[in-house]
CSV table of C-alpha atoms in Angstrom, one decimal:
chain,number,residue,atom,x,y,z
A,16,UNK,CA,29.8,-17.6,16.7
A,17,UNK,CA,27.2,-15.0,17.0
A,18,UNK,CA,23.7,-15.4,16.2
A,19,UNK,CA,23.5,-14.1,12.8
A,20,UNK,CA,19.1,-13.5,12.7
A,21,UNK,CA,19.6,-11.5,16.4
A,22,UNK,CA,22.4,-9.5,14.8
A,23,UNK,CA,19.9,-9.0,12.2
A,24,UNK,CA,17.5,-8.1,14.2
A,25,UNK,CA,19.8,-5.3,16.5
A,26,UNK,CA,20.6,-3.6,13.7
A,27,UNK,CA,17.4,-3.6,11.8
A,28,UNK,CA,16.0,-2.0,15.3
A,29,UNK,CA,18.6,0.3,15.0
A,30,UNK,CA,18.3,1.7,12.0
A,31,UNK,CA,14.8,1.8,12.1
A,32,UNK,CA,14.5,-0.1,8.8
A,33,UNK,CA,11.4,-1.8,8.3
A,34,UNK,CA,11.8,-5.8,9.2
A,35,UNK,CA,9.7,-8.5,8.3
A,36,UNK,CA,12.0,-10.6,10.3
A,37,UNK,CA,11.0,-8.2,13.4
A,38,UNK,CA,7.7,-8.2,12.7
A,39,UNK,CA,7.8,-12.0,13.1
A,40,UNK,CA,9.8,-11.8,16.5
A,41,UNK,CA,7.9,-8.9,18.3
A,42,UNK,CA,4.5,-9.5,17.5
A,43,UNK,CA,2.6,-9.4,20.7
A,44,UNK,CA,2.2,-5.9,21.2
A,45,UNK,CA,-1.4,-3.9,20.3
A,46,UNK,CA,-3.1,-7.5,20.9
A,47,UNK,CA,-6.5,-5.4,20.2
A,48,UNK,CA,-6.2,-4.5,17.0
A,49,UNK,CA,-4.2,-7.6,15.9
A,50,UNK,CA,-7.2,-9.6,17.2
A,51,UNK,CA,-9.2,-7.8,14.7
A,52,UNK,CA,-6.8,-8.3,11.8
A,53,UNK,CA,-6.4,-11.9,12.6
A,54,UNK,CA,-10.4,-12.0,12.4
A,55,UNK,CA,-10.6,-10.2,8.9
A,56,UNK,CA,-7.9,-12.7,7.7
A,57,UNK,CA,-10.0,-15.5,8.9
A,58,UNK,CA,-13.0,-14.5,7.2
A,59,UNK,CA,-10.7,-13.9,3.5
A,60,UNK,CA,-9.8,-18.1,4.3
A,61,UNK,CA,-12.7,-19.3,5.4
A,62,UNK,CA,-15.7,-17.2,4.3
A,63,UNK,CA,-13.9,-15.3,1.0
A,64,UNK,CA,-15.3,-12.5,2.4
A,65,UNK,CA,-13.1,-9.5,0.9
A,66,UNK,CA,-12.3,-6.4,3.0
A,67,UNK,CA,-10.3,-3.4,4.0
A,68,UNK,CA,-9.3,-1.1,6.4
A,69,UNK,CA,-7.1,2.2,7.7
A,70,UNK,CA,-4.5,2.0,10.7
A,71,UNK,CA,-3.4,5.6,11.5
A,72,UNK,CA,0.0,6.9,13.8
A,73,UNK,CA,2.6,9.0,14.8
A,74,UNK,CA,5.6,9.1,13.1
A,75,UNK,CA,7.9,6.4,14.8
A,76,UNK,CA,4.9,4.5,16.7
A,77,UNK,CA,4.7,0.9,15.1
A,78,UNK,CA,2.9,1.5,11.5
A,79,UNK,CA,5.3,-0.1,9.4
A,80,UNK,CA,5.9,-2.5,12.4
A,81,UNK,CA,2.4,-3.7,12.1
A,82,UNK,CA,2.6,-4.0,8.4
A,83,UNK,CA,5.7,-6.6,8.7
A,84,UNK,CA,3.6,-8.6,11.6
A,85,UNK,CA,0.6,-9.0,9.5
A,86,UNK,CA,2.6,-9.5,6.7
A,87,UNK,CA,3.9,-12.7,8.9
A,88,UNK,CA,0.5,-13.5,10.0
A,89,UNK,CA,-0.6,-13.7,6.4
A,90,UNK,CA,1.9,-16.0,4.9
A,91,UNK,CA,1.4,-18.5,8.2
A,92,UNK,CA,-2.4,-18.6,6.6
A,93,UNK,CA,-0.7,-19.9,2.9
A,94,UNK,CA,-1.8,-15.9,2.2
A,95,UNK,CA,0.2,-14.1,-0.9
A,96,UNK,CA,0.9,-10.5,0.5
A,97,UNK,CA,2.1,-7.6,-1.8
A,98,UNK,CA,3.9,-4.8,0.3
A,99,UNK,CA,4.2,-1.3,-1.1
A,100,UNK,CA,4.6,2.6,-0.2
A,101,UNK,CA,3.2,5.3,-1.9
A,102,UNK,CA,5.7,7.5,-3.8
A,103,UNK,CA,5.8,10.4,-6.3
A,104,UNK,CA,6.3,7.2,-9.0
A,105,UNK,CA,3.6,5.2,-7.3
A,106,UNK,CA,0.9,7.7,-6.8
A,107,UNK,CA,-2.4,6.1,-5.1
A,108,UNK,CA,-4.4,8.6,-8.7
A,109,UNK,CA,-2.8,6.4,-10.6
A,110,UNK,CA,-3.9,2.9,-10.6
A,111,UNK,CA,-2.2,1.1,-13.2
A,112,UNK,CA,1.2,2.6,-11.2
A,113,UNK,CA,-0.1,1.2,-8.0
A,114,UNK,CA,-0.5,-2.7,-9.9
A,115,UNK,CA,2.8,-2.7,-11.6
A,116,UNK,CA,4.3,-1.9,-8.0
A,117,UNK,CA,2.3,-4.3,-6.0
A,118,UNK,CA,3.1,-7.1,-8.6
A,119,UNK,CA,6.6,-6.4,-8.3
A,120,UNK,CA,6.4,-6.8,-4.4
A,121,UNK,CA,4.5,-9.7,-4.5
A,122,UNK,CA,6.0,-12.3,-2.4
A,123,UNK,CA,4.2,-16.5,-2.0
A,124,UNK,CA,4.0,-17.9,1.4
A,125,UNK,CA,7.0,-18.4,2.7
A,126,UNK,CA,9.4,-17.0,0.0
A,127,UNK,CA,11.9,-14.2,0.9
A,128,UNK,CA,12.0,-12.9,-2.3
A,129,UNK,CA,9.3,-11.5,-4.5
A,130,UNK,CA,7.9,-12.9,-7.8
A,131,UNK,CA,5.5,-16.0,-8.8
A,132,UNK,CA,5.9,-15.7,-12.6
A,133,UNK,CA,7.9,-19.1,-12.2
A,134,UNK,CA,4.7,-20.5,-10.7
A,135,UNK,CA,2.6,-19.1,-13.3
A,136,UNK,CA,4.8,-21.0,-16.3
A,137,UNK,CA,3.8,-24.5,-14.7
A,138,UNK,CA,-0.1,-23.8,-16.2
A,139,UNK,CA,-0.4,-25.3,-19.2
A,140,UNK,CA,-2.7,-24.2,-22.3
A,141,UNK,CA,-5.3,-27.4,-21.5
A,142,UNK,CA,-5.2,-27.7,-17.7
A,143,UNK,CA,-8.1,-27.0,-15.2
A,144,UNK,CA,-6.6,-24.1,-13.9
A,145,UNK,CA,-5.8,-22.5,-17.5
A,146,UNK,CA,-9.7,-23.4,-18.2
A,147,UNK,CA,-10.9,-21.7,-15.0
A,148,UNK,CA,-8.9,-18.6,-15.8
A,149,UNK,CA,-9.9,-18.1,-19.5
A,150,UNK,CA,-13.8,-18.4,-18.8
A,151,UNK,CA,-13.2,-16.0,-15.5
A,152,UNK,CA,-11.4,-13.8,-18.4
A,153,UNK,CA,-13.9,-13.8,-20.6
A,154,UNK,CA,-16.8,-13.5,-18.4
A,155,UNK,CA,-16.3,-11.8,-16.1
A,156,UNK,CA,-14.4,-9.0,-16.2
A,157,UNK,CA,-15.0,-5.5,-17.3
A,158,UNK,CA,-13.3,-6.3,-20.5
A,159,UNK,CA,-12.0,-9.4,-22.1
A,160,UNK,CA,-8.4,-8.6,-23.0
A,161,UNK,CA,-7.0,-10.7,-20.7
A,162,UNK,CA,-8.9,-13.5,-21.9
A,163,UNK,CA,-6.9,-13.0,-25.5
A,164,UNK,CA,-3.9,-12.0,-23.4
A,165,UNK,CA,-3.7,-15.0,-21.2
A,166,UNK,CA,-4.6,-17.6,-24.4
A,167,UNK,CA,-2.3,-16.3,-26.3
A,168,UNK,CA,0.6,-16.5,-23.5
A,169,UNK,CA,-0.7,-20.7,-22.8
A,170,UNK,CA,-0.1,-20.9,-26.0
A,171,UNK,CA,2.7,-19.5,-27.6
A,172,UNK,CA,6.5,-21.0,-28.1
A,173,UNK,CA,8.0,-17.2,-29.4
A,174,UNK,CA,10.0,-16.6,-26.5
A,175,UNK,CA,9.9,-12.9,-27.2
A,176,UNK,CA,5.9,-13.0,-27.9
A,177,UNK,CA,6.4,-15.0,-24.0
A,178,UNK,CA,8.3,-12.4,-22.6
A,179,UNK,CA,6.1,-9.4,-23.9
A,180,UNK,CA,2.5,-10.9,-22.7
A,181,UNK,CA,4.6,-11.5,-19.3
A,182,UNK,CA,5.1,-8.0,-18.8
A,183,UNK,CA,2.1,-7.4,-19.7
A,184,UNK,CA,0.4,-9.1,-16.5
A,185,UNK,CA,3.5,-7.3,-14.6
A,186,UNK,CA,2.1,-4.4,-15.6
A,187,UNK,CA,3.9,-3.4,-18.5
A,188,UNK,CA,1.2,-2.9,-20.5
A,189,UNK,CA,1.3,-4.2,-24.5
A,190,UNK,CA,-0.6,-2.1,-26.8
A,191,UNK,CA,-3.5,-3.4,-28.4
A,192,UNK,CA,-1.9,-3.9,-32.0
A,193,UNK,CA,0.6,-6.5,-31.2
A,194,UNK,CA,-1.8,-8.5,-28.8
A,195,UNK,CA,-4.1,-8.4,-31.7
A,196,UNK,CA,-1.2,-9.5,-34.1
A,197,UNK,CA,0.3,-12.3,-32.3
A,198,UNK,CA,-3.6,-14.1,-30.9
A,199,UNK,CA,-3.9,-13.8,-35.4
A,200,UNK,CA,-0.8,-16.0,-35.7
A,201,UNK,CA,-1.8,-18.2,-33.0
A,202,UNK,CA,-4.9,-19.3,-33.5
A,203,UNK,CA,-5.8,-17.7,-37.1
A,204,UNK,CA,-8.8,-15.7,-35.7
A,205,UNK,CA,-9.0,-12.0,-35.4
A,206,UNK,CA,-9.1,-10.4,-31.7
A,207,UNK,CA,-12.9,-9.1,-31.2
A,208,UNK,CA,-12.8,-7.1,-27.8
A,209,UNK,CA,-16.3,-6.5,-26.4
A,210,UNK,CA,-15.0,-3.5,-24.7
A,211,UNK,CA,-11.5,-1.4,-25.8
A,212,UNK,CA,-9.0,-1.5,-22.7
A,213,UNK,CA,-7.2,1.5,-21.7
A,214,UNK,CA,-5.1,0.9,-18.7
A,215,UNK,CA,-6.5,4.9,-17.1
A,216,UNK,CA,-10.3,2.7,-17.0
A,217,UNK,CA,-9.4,-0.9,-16.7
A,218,UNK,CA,-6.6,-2.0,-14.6
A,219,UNK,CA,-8.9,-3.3,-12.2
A,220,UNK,CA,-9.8,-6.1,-14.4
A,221,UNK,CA,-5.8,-7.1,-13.3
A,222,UNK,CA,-6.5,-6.7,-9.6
A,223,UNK,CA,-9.5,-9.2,-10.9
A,224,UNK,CA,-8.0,-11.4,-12.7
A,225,UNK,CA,-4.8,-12.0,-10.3
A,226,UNK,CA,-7.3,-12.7,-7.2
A,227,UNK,CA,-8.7,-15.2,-9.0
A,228,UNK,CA,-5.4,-16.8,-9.9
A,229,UNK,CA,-4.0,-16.8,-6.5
A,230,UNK,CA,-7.1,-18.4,-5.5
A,231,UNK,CA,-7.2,-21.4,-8.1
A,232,UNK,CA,-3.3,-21.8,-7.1
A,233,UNK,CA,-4.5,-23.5,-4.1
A,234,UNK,CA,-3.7,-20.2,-1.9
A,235,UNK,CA,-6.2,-18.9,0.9
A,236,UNK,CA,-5.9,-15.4,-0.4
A,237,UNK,CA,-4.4,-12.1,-1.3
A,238,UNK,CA,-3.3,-9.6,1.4
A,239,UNK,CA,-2.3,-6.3,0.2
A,240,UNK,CA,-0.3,-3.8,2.7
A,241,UNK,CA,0.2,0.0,1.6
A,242,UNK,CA,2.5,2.2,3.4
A,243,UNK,CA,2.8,6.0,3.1
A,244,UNK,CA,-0.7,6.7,2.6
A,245,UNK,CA,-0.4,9.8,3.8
A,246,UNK,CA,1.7,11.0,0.5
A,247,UNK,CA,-1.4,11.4,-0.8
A,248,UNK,CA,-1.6,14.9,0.8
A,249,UNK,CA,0.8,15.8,-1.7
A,250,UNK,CA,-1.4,15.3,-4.6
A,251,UNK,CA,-3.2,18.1,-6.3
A,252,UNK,CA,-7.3,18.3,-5.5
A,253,UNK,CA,-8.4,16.3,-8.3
A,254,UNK,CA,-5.9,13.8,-8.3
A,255,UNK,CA,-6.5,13.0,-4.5
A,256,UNK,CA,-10.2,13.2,-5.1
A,257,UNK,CA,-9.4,10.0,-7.9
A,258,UNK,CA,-7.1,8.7,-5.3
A,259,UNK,CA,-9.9,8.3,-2.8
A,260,UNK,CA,-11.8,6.7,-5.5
A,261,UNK,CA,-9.1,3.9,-6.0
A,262,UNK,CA,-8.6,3.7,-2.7
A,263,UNK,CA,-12.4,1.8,-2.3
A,264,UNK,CA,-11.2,-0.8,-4.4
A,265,UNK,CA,-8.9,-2.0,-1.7
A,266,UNK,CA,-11.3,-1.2,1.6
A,267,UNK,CA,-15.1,-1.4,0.3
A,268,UNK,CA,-16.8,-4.7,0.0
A,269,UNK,CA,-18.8,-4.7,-3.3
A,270,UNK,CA,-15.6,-3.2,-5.0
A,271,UNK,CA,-12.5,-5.5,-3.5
A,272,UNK,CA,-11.6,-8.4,-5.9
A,273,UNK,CA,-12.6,-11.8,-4.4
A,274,UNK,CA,-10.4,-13.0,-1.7
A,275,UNK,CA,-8.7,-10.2,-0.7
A,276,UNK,CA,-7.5,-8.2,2.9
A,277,UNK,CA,-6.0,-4.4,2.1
A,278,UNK,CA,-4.0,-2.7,5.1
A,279,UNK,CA,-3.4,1.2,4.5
A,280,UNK,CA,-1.2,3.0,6.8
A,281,UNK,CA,-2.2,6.1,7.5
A,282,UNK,CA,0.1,9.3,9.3
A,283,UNK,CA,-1.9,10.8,12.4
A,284,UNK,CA,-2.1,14.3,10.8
A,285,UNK,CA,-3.7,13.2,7.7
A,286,UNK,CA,-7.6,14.2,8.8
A,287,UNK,CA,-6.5,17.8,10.4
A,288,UNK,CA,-3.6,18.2,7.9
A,289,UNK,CA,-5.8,17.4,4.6
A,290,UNK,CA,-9.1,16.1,5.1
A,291,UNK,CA,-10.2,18.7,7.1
A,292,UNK,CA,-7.1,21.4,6.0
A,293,UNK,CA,-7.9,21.4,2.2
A,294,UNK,CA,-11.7,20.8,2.7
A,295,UNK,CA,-11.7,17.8,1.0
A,296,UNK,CA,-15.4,16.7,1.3
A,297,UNK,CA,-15.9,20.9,0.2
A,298,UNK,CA,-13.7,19.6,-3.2
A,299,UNK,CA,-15.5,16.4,-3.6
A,300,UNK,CA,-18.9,18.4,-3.7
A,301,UNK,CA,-18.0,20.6,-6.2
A,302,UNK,CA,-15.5,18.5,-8.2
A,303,UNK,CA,-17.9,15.5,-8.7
A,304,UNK,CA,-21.1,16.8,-7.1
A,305,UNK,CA,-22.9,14.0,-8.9
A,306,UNK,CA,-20.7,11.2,-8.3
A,307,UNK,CA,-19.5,11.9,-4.7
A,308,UNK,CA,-19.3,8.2,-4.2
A,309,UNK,CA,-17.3,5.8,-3.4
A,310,UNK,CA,-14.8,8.5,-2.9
A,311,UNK,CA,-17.3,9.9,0.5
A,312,UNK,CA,-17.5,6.6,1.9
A,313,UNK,CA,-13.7,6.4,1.7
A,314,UNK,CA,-12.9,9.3,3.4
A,315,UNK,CA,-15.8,8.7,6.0
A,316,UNK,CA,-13.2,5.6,6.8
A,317,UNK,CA,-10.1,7.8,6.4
A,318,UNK,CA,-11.4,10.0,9.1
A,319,UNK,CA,-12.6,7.8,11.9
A,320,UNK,CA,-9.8,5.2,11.4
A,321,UNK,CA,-8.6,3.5,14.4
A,322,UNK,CA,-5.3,5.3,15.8
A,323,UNK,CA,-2.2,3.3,17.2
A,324,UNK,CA,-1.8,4.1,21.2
A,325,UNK,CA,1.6,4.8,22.8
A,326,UNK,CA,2.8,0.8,23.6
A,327,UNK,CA,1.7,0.5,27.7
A,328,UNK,CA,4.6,0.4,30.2
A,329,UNK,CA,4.1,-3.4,30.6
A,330,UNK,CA,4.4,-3.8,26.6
A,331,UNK,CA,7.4,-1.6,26.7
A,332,UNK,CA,8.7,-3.8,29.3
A,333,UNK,CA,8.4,-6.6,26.9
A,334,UNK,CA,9.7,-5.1,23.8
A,335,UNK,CA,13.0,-4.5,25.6
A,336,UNK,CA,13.3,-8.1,27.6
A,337,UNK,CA,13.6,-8.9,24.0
A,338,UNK,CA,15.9,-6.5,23.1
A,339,UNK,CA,18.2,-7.2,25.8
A,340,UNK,CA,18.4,-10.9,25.0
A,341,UNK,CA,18.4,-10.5,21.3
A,342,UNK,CA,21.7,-8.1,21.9
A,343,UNK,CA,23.4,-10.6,24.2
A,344,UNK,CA,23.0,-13.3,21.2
A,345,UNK,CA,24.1,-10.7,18.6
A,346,UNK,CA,26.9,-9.8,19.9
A,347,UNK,CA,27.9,-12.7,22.4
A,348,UNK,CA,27.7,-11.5,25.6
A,349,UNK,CA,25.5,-11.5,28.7
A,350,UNK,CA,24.0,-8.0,29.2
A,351,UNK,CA,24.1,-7.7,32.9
A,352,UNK,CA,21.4,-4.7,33.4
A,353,UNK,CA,17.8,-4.5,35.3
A,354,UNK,CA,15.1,-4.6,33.5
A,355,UNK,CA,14.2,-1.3,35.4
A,356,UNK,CA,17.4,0.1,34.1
A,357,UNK,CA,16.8,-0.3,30.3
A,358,UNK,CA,13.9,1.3,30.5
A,359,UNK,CA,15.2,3.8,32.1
A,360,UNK,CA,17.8,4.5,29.8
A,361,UNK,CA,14.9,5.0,27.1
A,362,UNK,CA,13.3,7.8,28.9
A,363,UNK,CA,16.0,10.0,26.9
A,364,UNK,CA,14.5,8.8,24.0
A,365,UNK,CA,11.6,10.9,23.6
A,366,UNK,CA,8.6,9.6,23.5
A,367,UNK,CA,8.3,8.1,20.0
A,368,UNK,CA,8.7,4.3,20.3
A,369,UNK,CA,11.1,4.6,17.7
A,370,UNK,CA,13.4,6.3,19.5
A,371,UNK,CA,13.1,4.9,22.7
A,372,UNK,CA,14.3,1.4,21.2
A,373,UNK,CA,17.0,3.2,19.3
A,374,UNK,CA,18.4,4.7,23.2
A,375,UNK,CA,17.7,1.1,24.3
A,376,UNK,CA,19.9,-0.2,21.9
A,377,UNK,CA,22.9,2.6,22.4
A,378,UNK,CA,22.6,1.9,26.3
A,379,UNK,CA,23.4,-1.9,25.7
A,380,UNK,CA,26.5,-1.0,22.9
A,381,UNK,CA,28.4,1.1,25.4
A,382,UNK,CA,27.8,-1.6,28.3
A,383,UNK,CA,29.2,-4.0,25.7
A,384,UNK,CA,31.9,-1.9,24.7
A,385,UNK,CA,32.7,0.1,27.9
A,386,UNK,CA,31.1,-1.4,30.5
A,387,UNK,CA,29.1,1.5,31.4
A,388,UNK,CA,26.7,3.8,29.9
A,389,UNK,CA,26.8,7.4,29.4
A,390,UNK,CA,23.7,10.0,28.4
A,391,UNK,CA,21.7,9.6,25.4
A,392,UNK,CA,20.4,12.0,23.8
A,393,UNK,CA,18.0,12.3,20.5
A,394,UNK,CA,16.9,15.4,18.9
A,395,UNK,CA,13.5,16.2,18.2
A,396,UNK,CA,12.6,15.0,14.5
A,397,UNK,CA,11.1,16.7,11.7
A,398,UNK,CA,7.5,17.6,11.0
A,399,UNK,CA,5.5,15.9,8.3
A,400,UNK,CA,4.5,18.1,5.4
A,401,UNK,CA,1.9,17.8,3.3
A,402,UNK,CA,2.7,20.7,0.3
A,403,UNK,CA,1.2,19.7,-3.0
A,404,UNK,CA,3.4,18.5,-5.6
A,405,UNK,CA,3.1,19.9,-9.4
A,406,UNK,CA,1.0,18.2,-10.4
A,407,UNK,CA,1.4,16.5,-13.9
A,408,UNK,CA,-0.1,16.9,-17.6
A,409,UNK,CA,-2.3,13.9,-17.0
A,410,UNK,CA,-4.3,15.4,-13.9
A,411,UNK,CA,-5.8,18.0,-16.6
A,412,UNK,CA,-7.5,15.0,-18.9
């Protein structure tokens, strides 16, 4: 019987579908910058000191590799991780988009699928934990919906009125009226918000309050990974201008929610492509010439983020010892090849890691199949674009 987690692994390599299950087994490569990572996710467990920060790299050099090793890293600390690309329907402008997507991609240690609503219908209305979380709500936030919002949802038997408030902290937002109408039958007592919410002003009051409830679970913290950044690019001025303003939510101190560790992955091209080829710190002058920050400091951090290197020959080396034995398990047989010739074989390949694992892999199916191996070959791959997308009604408010 072949091993069914190598076969998964082979053909996750070869797709080039992002793994958590190869981030797990190929995880000692770029040991620098993983050092650092392990040392910011040290500080979120021991010291609850929040933080963020940028990777940046070629197309096909690791990024989303890195993202499924920390994302193993985390959950080994009893970490919750979100995971999440940027899209057209998840645009980084937008930030009540960007919550209702990380909440659905939001996975406890050691589960395989996402979701911790089943952990949040254990609270009950009188318990510490429901205590903690209604005086955080109340207190401590910008405004005090979710303090009405999470009372009402303790406290409630109506499935549907259940249901509805659930969404809500999913980020299906309920609309002010029918909060206000079922906290009345509840409790008898009209809904008094010291501040209106609108979910354009206030969603990071959910960021907040979901911290703080991952933290009085008895978990060590909240790591949130973003892929695509670079989609940003695609924005129109203003709305990448507000995107770098959400953006210091997740990487700047004094604005992250307690107890947290934001990755963004970044494309290479990003600073000469748009920083520096739309003249962004230009558009922030005369966009918001009197509020310049955080949205300066962020791309200050965009522009000297750290930048993956090419894997060293030795790392190489490594990576496809593994692949070799992990191909012998998949498919039950014992790949009798050098070292020295594998990586050869990959120097078709280009020199995207990518595709050099992907030539590694077609080597070892024909010497399985056939016995010997012909020429590889990979054509070149597209270039990254960065043409701004029509932009929407909503980016004239």
């Amino acid at each position: 019987m072949y091993d069914i987690e190598a076969r998964h692994i082979i053909e996750a390599l070869r797709s080039g579908i992002p793994s958590r299950a190869v981030g797990q087994y190929f995880s000692e490569a770029r040991p620098k910058i993983m050092k650092e990572i392990s040392g910011r996710l040290d500080m979120v467990c021991d010291s609850h000191r929040s933080s963020g920060m940028v990777i940046c790299g070629k197309y096909g050099e690791g990024k989303t590799h890195l993202l499924n090793t920390v994302f193993n890293l985390a959950h080994s600390n009893n970490m919750v991780v979100s995971y999440l690309s940027l899209s057209k329907e998840t645009p980084m402008d937008k930030l009540y988009l960007v919550y209702q997507k990380v909440i659905q991609n939001t996975y406890l240690p050691k589960r395989q699928q996402p979701g911790f609503m089943h952990e949040l219908e254990k609270i009950s209305a009188n318990s510490p934990i429901a205590n903690e979380m209604l005086l955080y709500a109340a207190k401590h936030l910008e405004t005090d919906k979710l303090y009405y919002l999470f009372r009402s949802y303790l406290n409630t038997e109506d499935s549907d009125e259940k249901f509805l408030l659930q969404a809500d902290m999913e980020g299906d937002f309920v609309a002010n009226a029918p909060l206000k109408k079922i906290y009345r039958r509840i409790f008898g007592q009209p809904v008094k918000y010291n501040v209106n919410f609108t979910k354009t002003r206030h969603c990071g009051d959910y960021f907040s309050f979901m911290s703080r409830l991952f933290t009085q679970m008895g978990y060590h913290g909240w790591v949130i990974l973003i892929d695509e950044t670079e989609l940003m690019g695609r924005l129109g001025k203003k709305a990448r201008l507000n995107a770098y303003r959400n953006m210091a939510r997740f990487l700047l101190p004094e604005f992250c929610p307690e107890n947290t560790f934001s990755i963004f992955a970044l494309s290479a091209s990003y600073v000469e492509d748009v920083i520096e080829g739309k003249h962004e710190y230009e558009n922030l002058s005369a966009v918001y010439p009197e509020e310049q920050e955080p949205a300066r400091t962020v791309l200050d951090i965009l522009s000297r983020a750290p930048q993956l290197l090419p894997l060293t020959r030795l790392e190489i080396q490594e990576v496809l010892y593994k692949i070799q034995d992990f191909h012998g398990k998949a498919y039950e047989w014992t790949p009798n090849v050098s070292l020295s010739s594998l990586v050869e074989s990959t120097q078709a390949g280009g020199y995207l890691l990518r595709t050099k694992i992907r030539a590694a892999i077609e080597f070892l199916d024909q010497l399985y199949q056939y016995g010997k191996a012909g020429q590889t070959t990979v054509n070149e791959l597209g270039e990254e674009t960065f043409t701004e997308d029509v932009p929407s009604i909503e980016d004239f408010d």
